[in-house]
Amino acid sequence: MYKPESYEFFCPIKFSSGSRALENIPFELEALSARKPLIITDKNVTRRGLVRKMITAFKDSGVTIGIFDGIPDVPDMQLVTELSNIYRNGEHDAIIALGCGSIVDVAKVVNIAVSYNVKILRDLAGDNLMAHPLGPFVLVPTLTGTGYETSKFTFIEDLTFSSYFLMPDLVVIDSRTVRSESLQTTVATAMVALAHAAEAYTGPGKNPITDAYAYAAIQYVKDNLITVLTKPRNKEGRLALVNAAGMAGCAFSNMKPGLIHILGEAISAMFHIASGICMGILLPYGLEYTIQKNGYHTYDLLLPLSGFDEYAGTAENLKAEKAVNIMYEMQQDLYKVTGKKIPRTLEEANVPKYMVNDIAEKVFKDGAREFGIDDYRMVLEHAWEGKPMAHS
Amino acid sequence: MGKGYMGKILMVDLTSQEIHEEVIPDEVYRKYLSGTGLAAYILYNRIAAGTDPLGPDNILGFMSGLLTGTGVLFAGRWMVVGKSPLTGCWGDANCGGNFSPAIKRCGYDGIFFSGISEKPVYLYINNGRVEIRDASHVWGKDAVEAEKMLIQETGGHSRVALIGPSGENLSLISGICNDRGRMAARSGLGAVMGSKKLKAVVLDGAKRIPVHDRDEIKKLSQKCNKWVQFQPPFLPGSMMAWVGALMRFFPTQPALDGMLYKTLLRKWGTVSTNQMSIEMGDAPIKNWMGSNVDFDPGKSITTNSDVFKECEIVKYHCYACPLGCGGICSTKGTYAETHKPEYESVLALGGLCMNNDIDSIFYLNELLNRAGMDTISAGGTVAFAIECYERGILTKEDTDGLELTWGNSNAIVEFIRKMIKREGIGDLFADGSKRAAQKIGKGSLRYAMQSGGQELPMHDGRNDPGFALHYSVEPTPGRHTTGAQMYYEMFQLWKVIKKLPGIWPLYFKGSKYDANETKAVMGAACSKFMNVINGAGLCMFGTLLGAKRIPTFDWINATTGWHRTPEEYMEIGERIQTLKQSFNIKHGIEPKDNRLSERAFGKPPLEEGANEGRTVDIDTMMGDYWKQFGWDEKTGKPTAEAMSRLGI
Ligand code: SF4
C-alpha cells in the first residue's frame, strides 16, 4: 500500500444509487433545506420519459418543482442569464441537473449566478475564486457523461470555473434514468471514467482516498463495459458504469490532469470527437509513457484490472506491462463488439497524421507544461499508428 | 464638389524614414483613373529599369479604387502593386475585405513604399498622423495573430494589411493579407513587403470621401442591388457535377449569363463550381496532365459545394458588397475557423495534386492564409514537385523522406509546411515551380505549369482558350481575373459598346478554338474593361452581372462628374494596359516569353477527358491580341505610335 508523506482529499458528495433512488430526492432536498428545486435538462432527456420519472418521484412529496428542458449542445451566457431569471422569478431554492454534459455545465454556472450575481460571473471564472458555498445542487446523471459532472469544473463559452463548491451535494443514480445509450456514447462515458481513474491511481497525486475511488471506478468499467455493450438490457452494468463515472469525477477533482486527459481533451476539441473516445485511444500509450518516464505506480493498476489472484501471481517487474496489455486488449474487444465503431488508433479516428505535431504544439502553447512537447508528440505518434511504445 | 478620389498619395521612404504627401493633378485621374491605373502611372515613371524587385528601389503601392467609399456597390477592392519578384514584370494583386476604404479615409488614393527599413516596422496612420512604428513584436507571427495584435494595440478600430512569415522569408509566392487571412496573393508582392521589413500597414482614418452626385450614385446602386437580390432557387450542390458532365457532353453551349453565376456565388461562393468545372474541363487536374477521368465525381464529391455550405458559420461580405460570396467556416484541427476556401484554392490544393482529402484542404487554406502564401502558387508548386517525384527526378532522399505521391495529403501538408518555413526541400520550392525547376534541371522545367514564372490558375485554356491567351499576354502573366471567353460572355459589353461583337445565345463549342480577329477583339475588350474595373476598385464578380445590370460607367460619371462614354472609358483601359506593358518592356521583359507552358495549351493534347485532343493556337492568338492595341504583333511591344495615340 502506497503511503504518501502528506496529502489532501476533498469530496462533499453524497451518493445515492439503486433501483428506486429517485424517490430519495425530496427527502434529501429537505435535508439541504430546499423545497422548490428547478430541474434543468434537455429535450432528448424529456423525450425519453426521464422527466416524467422525476415528476412521479416527487408526486406525494409536497415539493414544488420547476422544469426547464431547453439546454442545447453548445450553451451560452445568454442562456445562463435567462435561467437565472427563471430561478429567481420562480423563487427556486435548489438546482437538479437531470442528464450529463452541457446540462450539468449550465446547471453549475447557473448555480454560481444565482448564489452570487450573474453580472460578476466572468470575474469568478478561474481557479478557486468562489469564497462561499453555492446553493443546493443535485445531479441525476445518465449514461452520457463527459467526466466533469461530479468534478469541481464547469465550462461555458470560453470560461472555465474551478471550485470544490461546484461539486454536487448529492448524486442520485437510479437505474430508471440510466437508460441504454448508443455504443459510442456508452464507451465514451466509460472510457473517460477509466482514463481519469487510471491517471488518479498511477499519477503523482495518488493517495489512499483517491485510490479508493479510482480502484472502484476502474474495476466497474473493466467488469461491466463489454457486458453493457453486448447486452444493452443489463441494468446493473449500466448502473455500475454511471457509478464509475461519478467516482472517477471525484478522484479527478483531487489530482492534476494527466497526459491522457490533456491530450484527449485537446484532440476532442480540435476534431469534434467525444473526449472519452480520444482518451480510450490514448490510454495504453499514456500509461506506457508513464512507465518509461518515471514508473510511478502503473504496476498497481493490475490489481483493479485483473483481481487479486493475478496481481499476486505476476512478477513485480511484469505487472505494469501486463496492466497496459489489458488496456490494449480492451481496445481490441471494444473494436470487435461494436463492429469497428470504436477506433483503436488516432488514424482510425480520422485524425490526420499531419496534425500530430500541431496537437502537441497546441497543447504546449495552451499552457499544459506538465509534460514536454516531445513527450506529447511521442505519445501521439504511437497512438496514431497503433504502435505500442514497448515495441518501438 | 468632390470627384470620388482623394487627389493625394502618400510616399514613404523606409530607408530614410521620410514621409511626404503628393498631390496628384486631376488630369492624371482623367487619364488613368485611380487604383492600378494611377499606380501604373506612378510606378512606370519612378521605378528605374533593372531595379531589383527585392531591393530598396522597388516601390510597393497599396491602392484604393476610384469608386471605393462612395456608396457604389462592389467597390471594396484594394490593390497592391510593384515590380514582381516572381515574374520580373508589372506585379499587381487584388483583394477584398475592408482595407480599401481605410486608405481613402486616411486621405489617400494610394500609399507607396520605397527603401528598406533597418528593423521590422509598420506604418500607422491615425486621423492624419503618420508614424513608422517598431514591429519587432509581431515579426514572425502569422497574419491572423499579428493582425489581431496590431488592431488591439492601435485602439481596436484599425484596418490592417500585412504579411505573414512567408513574406518575411522572402518567398516569391507570398502575398499580403487583411481581415483574418484574405489575401492579395498573386505576383509575389508579399516578398517585396518582406524585403522592405514592412510587416504591416495599419490605418485608422475618418476622412469624408467626396463625390459629385450622391443621389445619382444611390439611384444606380439601388437598381443594381435589385439584380443582386433576385435569387431564384437552384439545383442542390450534389447535382453540379452532372451539370458539368452535360456541358461536356453537348457539342453546343449557351452563352453564359452572369446572373446564373451570381446565383451560385450568392448561395455557395466560388466553390459552387468545383465539381462542375472538373467535369466540363475548366479545372486542370494532376498538374494539367489529367482530366475529369482521373478525378471523377466519386473522388471530387468531397469538394462538392454543399460540403462548404454545411460548415459555413456565417456569410462574409467584403466592404460595400451586397452579394457576399465569402463565408467563415468551422474546421477541424488546429484552427477552429477559416475563410471559406475559394474555388482556386480547393482545386489547386485538390484536383491539381489529386488530393480529395477535404480536411487537408481546409487546413492548408488556413495555414497558407496565415503564412501569407498564395494558395494557387503553392498548389501549383506542389503538383510540380509531385510530378518530379513520380518521374524519379526527385527521390525520397531529396524530399526529406516524404512520399510525395499523387493525392498523399499527409505528404502534401508536410511539404507545404516546409515551403512556408523554407526548411529542407521546402527552401527549394518556396519561390515557386519555375525557380525550383531551374535549380533542379533534368528537364523538369517542362513540368512547371506557369506563365512568366507565375503558377497558372485553375481555369484550363484548353476548355476556354481565352484563359490561355490572357495568362500569356497580360502584363501580369498568369492571372485569371483579366479576361476569358466566358468573362466576355458575362460582361455583355456589346450591350453598351455597339462596336464590340455580340455572342450568339447558343453556339458550337468548336468555334471557341478558332483563333481569329473577333477573339482578339473580345480578349482586348476584357483587358481594357478590367483595367477600368481595377481603377475603380470594383469586384470582378459584380461586373459578371452584365453591363446593363451593373452600371460601371454611369457610376464613374456620377462619382466624378465627368460625362464620358463607355468607349472613352475603354480607351482609358487601353492606356493603362499599354502603360503596364511598357513597364515590362522598360524592365527588359520579352512579352512572348510569358507564353504559358506548352502542356497547358495542349501541346501535346490530352488523350482523354473533357479537353481530349485540344490544342490552342496560342501564338496566333497572342499576335492578334497585341495587334488590337496597336502593339507590334510579333514582339508584343507597344509601338511609339500607340503610345502617342494614347497620350503616354
Ligand atoms: S462578390 Fe465576393 S469577393 Fe466580390 S466583393 Fe462581394 S464578397 Fe467580396
Short mmCIF file of C-alpha atoms and ligand atoms in Angstrom, two decimals, chain B residues 74 76-77 96-97 182 265 316-319 321-326 342 539-542, ligand 1:
data_model
loop_
_atom_site.label_atom_id
_atom_site.label_comp_id
_atom_site.label_asym_id
_atom_site.label_seq_id
_atom_site.Cartn_x
_atom_site.Cartn_y
_atom_site.Cartn_z
CA PHE B 74 -18.89 46.10 -55.03
CA GLY B 76 -14.34 47.45 -51.76
CA ARG B 77 -11.33 46.05 -53.56
CA GLY B 96 -11.46 42.31 -50.88
CA GLY B 97 -12.09 42.69 -47.19
CA ARG B 182 -7.97 37.32 -47.13
CA LEU B 265 -21.93 32.78 -55.87
CA TYR B 316 -18.82 37.04 -45.38
CA HIS B 317 -19.24 40.25 -47.37
CA CYS B 318 -16.38 42.47 -48.41
CA TYR B 319 -16.90 46.18 -47.84
CA CYS B 321 -20.76 44.18 -51.27
CA PRO B 322 -24.41 43.15 -51.39
CA LEU B 323 -23.57 39.70 -52.72
CA GLY B 324 -21.33 38.17 -50.07
CA CYS B 325 -19.70 35.22 -51.80
CA GLY B 326 -17.44 34.65 -48.80
CA GLU B 342 -12.07 29.74 -52.74
CA CYS B 539 -15.03 43.44 -57.63
CA MET B 540 -14.91 41.44 -60.82
CA PHE B 541 -17.71 39.18 -59.61
CA GLY B 542 -20.05 42.16 -59.59
S1 SF4 C 1 -18.56 39.23 -54.56
FE1 SF4 C 1 -17.35 38.16 -53.03
S2 SF4 C 1 -15.22 38.77 -53.43
FE2 SF4 C 1 -16.55 40.22 -54.51
S3 SF4 C 1 -16.76 41.90 -53.11
FE3 SF4 C 1 -18.51 40.53 -52.76
S4 SF4 C 1 -17.84 39.17 -51.09
FE4 SF4 C 1 -16.01 40.19 -51.89
#
